XYZ file of C-alpha atoms in Angstrom:
368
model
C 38.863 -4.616 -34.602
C 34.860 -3.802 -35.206
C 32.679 -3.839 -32.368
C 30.489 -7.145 -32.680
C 26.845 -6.417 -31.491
C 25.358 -8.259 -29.048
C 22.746 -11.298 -29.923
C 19.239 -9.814 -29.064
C 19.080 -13.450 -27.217
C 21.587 -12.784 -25.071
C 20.687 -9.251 -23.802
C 17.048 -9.900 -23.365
C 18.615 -13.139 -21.250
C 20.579 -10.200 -19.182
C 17.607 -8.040 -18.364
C 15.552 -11.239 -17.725
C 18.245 -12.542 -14.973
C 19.010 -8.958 -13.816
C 15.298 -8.351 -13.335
C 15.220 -11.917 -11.421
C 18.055 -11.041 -8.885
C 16.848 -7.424 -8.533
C 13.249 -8.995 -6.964
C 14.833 -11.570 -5.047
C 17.174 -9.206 -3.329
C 14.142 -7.000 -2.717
C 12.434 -9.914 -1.243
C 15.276 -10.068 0.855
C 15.904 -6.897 2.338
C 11.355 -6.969 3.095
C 12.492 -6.192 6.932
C 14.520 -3.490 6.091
C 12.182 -1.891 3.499
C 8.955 -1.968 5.743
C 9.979 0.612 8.229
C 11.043 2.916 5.225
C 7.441 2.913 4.059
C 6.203 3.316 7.329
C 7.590 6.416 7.168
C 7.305 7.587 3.618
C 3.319 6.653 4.819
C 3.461 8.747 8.328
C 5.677 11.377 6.915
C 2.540 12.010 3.802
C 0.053 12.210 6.428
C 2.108 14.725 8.444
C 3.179 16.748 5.563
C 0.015 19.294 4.989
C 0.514 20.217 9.092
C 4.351 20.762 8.582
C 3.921 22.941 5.283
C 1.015 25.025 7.161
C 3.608 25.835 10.265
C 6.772 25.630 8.071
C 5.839 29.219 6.450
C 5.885 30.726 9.906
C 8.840 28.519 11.264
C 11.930 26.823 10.001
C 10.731 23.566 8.459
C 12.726 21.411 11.134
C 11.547 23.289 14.029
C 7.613 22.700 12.805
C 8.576 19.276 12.860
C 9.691 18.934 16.100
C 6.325 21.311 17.098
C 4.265 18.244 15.387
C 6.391 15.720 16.937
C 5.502 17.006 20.244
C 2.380 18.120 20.004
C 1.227 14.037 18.821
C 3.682 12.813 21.682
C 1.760 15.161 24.229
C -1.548 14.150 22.692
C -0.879 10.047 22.960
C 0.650 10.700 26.409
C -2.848 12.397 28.014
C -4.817 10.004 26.028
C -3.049 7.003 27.275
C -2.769 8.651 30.935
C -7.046 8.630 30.466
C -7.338 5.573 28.870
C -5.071 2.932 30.334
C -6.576 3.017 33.640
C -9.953 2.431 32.472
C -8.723 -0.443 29.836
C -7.556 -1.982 32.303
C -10.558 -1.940 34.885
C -12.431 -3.129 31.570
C -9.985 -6.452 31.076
C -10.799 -7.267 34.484
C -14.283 -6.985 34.292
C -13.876 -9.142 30.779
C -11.215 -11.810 33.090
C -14.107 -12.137 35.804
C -16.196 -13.123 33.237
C -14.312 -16.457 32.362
C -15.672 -18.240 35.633
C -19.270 -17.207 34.270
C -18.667 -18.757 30.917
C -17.874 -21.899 32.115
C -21.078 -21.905 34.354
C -22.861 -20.771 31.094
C -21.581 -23.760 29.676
C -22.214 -26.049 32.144
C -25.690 -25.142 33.265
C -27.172 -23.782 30.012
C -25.451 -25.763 27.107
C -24.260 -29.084 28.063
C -27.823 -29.827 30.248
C -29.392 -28.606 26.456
C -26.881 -30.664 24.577
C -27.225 -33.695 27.072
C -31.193 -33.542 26.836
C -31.602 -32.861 23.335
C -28.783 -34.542 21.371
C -26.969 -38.060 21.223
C -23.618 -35.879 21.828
C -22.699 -36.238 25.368
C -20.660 -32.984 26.355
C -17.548 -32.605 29.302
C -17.940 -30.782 31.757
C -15.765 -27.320 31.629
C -14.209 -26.401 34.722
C -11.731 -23.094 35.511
C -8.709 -25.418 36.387
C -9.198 -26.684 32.829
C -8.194 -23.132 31.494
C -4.553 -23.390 33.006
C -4.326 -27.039 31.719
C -5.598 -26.628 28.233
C -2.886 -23.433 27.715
C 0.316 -26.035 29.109
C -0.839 -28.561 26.496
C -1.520 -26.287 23.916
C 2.437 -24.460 25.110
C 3.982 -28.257 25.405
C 2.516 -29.356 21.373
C 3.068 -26.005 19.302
C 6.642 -25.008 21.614
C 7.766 -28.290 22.482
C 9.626 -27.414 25.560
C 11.761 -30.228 26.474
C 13.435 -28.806 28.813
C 14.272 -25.541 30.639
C 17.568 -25.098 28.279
C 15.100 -24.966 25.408
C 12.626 -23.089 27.260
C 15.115 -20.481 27.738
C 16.776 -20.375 24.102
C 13.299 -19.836 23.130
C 12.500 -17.111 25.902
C 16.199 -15.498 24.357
C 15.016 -15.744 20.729
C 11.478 -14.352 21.884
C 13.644 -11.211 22.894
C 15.996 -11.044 20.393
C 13.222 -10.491 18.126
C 11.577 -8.206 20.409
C 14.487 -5.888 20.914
C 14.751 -5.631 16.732
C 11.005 -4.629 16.576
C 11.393 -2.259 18.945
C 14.754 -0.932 16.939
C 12.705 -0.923 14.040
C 9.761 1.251 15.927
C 12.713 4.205 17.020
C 13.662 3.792 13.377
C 10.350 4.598 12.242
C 10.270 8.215 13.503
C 13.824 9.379 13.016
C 13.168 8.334 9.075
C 9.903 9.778 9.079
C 11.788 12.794 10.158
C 14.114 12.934 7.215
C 11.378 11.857 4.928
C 9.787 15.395 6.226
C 12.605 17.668 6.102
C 13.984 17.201 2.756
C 9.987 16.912 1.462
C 9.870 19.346 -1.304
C 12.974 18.463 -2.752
C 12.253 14.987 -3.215
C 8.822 15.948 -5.237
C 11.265 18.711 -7.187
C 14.006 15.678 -8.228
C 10.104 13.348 -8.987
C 9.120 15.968 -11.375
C 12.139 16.801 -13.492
C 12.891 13.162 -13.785
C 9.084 13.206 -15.829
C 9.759 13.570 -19.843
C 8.867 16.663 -20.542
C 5.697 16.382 -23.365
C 4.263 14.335 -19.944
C 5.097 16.157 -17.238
C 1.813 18.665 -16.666
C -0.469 15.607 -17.613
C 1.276 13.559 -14.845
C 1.558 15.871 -12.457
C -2.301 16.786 -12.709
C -3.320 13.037 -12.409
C -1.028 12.983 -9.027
C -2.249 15.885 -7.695
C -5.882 14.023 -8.180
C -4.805 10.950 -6.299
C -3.244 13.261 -3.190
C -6.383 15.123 -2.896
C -8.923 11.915 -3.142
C -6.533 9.926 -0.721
C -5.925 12.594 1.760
C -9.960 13.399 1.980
C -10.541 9.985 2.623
C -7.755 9.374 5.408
C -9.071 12.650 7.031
C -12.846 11.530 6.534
C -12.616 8.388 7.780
C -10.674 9.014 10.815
C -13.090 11.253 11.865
C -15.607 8.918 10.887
C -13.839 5.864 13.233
C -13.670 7.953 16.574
C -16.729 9.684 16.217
C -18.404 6.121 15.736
C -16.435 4.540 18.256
C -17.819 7.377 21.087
C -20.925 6.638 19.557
C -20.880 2.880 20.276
C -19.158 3.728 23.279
C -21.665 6.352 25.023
C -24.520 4.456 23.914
C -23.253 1.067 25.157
C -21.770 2.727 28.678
C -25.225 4.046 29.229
C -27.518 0.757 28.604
C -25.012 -0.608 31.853
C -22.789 -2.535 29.864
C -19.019 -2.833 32.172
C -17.331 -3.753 28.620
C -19.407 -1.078 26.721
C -16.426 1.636 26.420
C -13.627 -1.234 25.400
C -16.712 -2.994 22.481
C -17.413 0.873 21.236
C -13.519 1.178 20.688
C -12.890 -1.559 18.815
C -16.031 -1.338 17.056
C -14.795 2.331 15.841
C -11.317 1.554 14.861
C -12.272 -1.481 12.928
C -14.829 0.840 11.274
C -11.872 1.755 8.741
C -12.762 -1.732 7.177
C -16.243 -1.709 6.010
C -18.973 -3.654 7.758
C -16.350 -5.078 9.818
C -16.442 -2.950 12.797
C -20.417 -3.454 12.978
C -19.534 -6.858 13.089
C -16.913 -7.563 15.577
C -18.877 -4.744 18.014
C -22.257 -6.635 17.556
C -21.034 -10.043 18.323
C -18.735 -8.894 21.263
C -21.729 -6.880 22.447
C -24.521 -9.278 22.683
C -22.340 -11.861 24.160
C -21.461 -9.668 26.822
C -24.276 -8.842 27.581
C -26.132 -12.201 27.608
C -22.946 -12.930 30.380
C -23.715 -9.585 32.013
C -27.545 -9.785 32.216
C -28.371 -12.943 31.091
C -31.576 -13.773 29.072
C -32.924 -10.200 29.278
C -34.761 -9.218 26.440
C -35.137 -5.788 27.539
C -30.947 -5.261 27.108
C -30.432 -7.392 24.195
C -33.002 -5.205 22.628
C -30.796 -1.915 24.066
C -28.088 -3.525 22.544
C -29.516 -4.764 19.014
C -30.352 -0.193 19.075
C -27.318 1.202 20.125
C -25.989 -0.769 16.745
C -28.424 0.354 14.488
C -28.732 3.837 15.531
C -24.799 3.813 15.041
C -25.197 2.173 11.386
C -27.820 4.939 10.749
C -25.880 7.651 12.119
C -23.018 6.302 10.114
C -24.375 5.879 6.955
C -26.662 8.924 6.791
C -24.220 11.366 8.514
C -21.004 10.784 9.360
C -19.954 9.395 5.642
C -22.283 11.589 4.185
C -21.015 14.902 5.413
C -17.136 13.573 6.312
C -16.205 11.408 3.310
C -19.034 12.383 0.944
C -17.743 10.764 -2.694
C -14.459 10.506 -1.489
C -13.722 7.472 -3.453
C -16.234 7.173 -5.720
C -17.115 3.663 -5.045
C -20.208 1.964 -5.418
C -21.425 -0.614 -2.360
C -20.673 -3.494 -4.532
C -16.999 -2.312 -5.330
C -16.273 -1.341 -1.766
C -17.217 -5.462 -0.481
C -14.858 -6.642 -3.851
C -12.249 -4.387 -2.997
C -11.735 -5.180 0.782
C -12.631 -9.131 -0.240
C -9.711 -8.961 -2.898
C -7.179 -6.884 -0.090
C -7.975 -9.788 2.171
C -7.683 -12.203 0.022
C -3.596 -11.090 -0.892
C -2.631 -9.248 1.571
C -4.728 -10.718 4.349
C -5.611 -7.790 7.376
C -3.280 -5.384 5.729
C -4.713 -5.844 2.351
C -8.013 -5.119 3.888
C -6.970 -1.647 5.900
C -5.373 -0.483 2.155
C -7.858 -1.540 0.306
C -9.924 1.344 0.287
C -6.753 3.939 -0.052
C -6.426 2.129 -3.155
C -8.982 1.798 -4.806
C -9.077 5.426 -4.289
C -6.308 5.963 -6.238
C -6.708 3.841 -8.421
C -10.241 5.278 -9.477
C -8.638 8.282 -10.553
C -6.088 6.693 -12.446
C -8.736 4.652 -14.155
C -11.188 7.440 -15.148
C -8.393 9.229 -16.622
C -7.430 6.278 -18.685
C -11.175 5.833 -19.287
C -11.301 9.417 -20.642
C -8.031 9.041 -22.727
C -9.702 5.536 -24.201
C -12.641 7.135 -25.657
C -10.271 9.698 -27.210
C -8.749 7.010 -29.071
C -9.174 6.426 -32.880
C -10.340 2.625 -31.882
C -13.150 3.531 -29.709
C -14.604 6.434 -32.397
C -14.201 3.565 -35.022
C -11.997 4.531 -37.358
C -9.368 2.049 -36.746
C -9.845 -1.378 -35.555
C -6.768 -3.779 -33.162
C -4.382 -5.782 -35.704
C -6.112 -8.657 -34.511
C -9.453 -8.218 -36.026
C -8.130 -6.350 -39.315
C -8.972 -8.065 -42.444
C -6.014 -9.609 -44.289
């Protein structure tokens, strides 16, 4: 009996519904595929240190010597920073009481004199009240069996994150140790006539990427001691917990001179009140950290790193915000990174093209 082929229809129907089930079950298994980038991510960063030590070492032990050398490192930083966090968040609770006399005193009497709207008074005990109403409508607790099945699901899902966070390291591990091998089975599954092109254009994208992750790290706490010291110095109590913020949300453009500005001047008008003389401390320590920033820290630590103009930078973040929300805007940048180099080499390979020299035109516009 002769083999009957197989209606075109019906297979592109199979790779159609195969393609369909494939993305849903990736869709699916989301939670169990984030913490495996995580460390595919952490495990690229960590890479360069482990091949420097791994020619003097055995790769797993210069692993473990990273591992404990960042563990060490977080442990003295948080042992230094904690306690002064925390005297910061209760110099930033004390203010609350001072808010609400702000309010009352300054912009309800300005409201009430100036305006037809009438506004309420704000007292503290309204705090507590407004946070039970606002816990009562979005958690509906109708009674303490619900409160506590909540309380239970709360932790479930707490204990799972934190699974997922020990999960994080122990794959980043693996990710590390079998590095080079990975890359090796990569490259020979390349075709062959592509292979050296490929691997050049890669190579491209590691060294753009990793320049900018370096750069701009250095660029974030560098910026954020800036902000800090200058802040600390003008008298401001939340000056070092503004600058640190300011600095780590530095990664996203423009947004870290945002957040620090507006947290900044309102703490201050709190702190000092209507003093010109300290707003105008303030409204400095910002711009001399905008100059220093964009004449010397990017300059000399990211340079042309990605090889973005201003305009492109803005669109880039925008469009990472707009569909990925806060962690399309971190990426962004990364991105676009890499993506630069893979368009300028398909730039380069376009004006190669018979089309572009004009001596063939796109079926489309030929001549019948």
């Amino acid at each position: 009996m002769m083999n009957q082929p197989i209606d075109p229809f019906f297979r592109r129907l199979f790779i159609v519904v195969a393609l369909v089930v494939a993305l849903f079950l990736l869709y699916l298994m989301i939670p169990v595929i984030v913490p495996f980038i995580f460390a595919f991510m952490l495990a690229y960063l960590f890479n360069p240190l482990v091949k420097r030590l791994s020619k003097h070492l055995r790769r797993w032990i210069a692993i473990i010597i990273v591992y404990s050398t960042i563990t060490v490192g977080m442990a003295l930083l948080l042992w230094w920073l904690v306690p002064t966090l925390w005297h910061q968040l209760q110099a930033a609770w004390e203010y609350l009481p001072k808010i609400s006399g702000w309010y009352n005193q300054v912009v309800r009497e300005w409201f009430n004199s100036n305006t037809r709207f009438q506004l309420p008074v704000l007292e503290s005990k309204d705090f507590s009240e407004t946070l039970v109403e606002y816990m009562q409508t979005n958690y509906k607790f109708a009674d303490a069996s619900t409160m506590m099945s909540q309380v239970l699901t709360s932790s479930m899902n707490f204990i799972n994150s934190a699974g997922l966070i020990v999960l994080v390291p122990i794959l980043t591990f693996y990710f590390l140790f079998n590095w080079d091998q990975r890359l090796q089975t990569w490259k020979m599954a390349i075709p062959g006539a592509y292979c050296k092109q490929v691997i050049g254009i890669a190579k491209e994208c590691d060294q753009a990427l990793m320049a900018f992750i370096k750069g701009q790290l250095l660029v974030m706490v560098l910026l954020g001691a800036i902000y800090a010291v200058q802040l600390q110095l003008i008298g401001l109590e939340l000056g070092l917990i503004i600058g640190m913020v300011a600095g780590i949300a530095s990664f996203v453009p423009y947004l870290g001179f945002g957040i620090g500005f507006v947290a900044a001047i309102i703490a201050c008008l709190f702190q000092f009140g209507l003093d010109w003389t300290y707003l105008l401390l303030v409204v400095g320590a910002f711009l001399v950290g905008q100059a220093a920033e964009g004449y010397i820290l990017q300059p000399l630590l990211l340079g042309d790193k990605i090889g973005l103009s201003p305009l492109w930078v803005i669109f880039a973040v925008l469009a990472g915000a707009s569909l990925l929300g806060f962690v399309g805007m971190l990426i962004a940048l990364p991105v676009s990174a890499v993506l630069n180099v893979l368009f300028r080499h398909l730039y380069a390979y376009y004006r190669t093209t018979d089309f572009y020299k004009g001596r063939k035109q796109l079926l489309l516009f030929e001549k019948k």
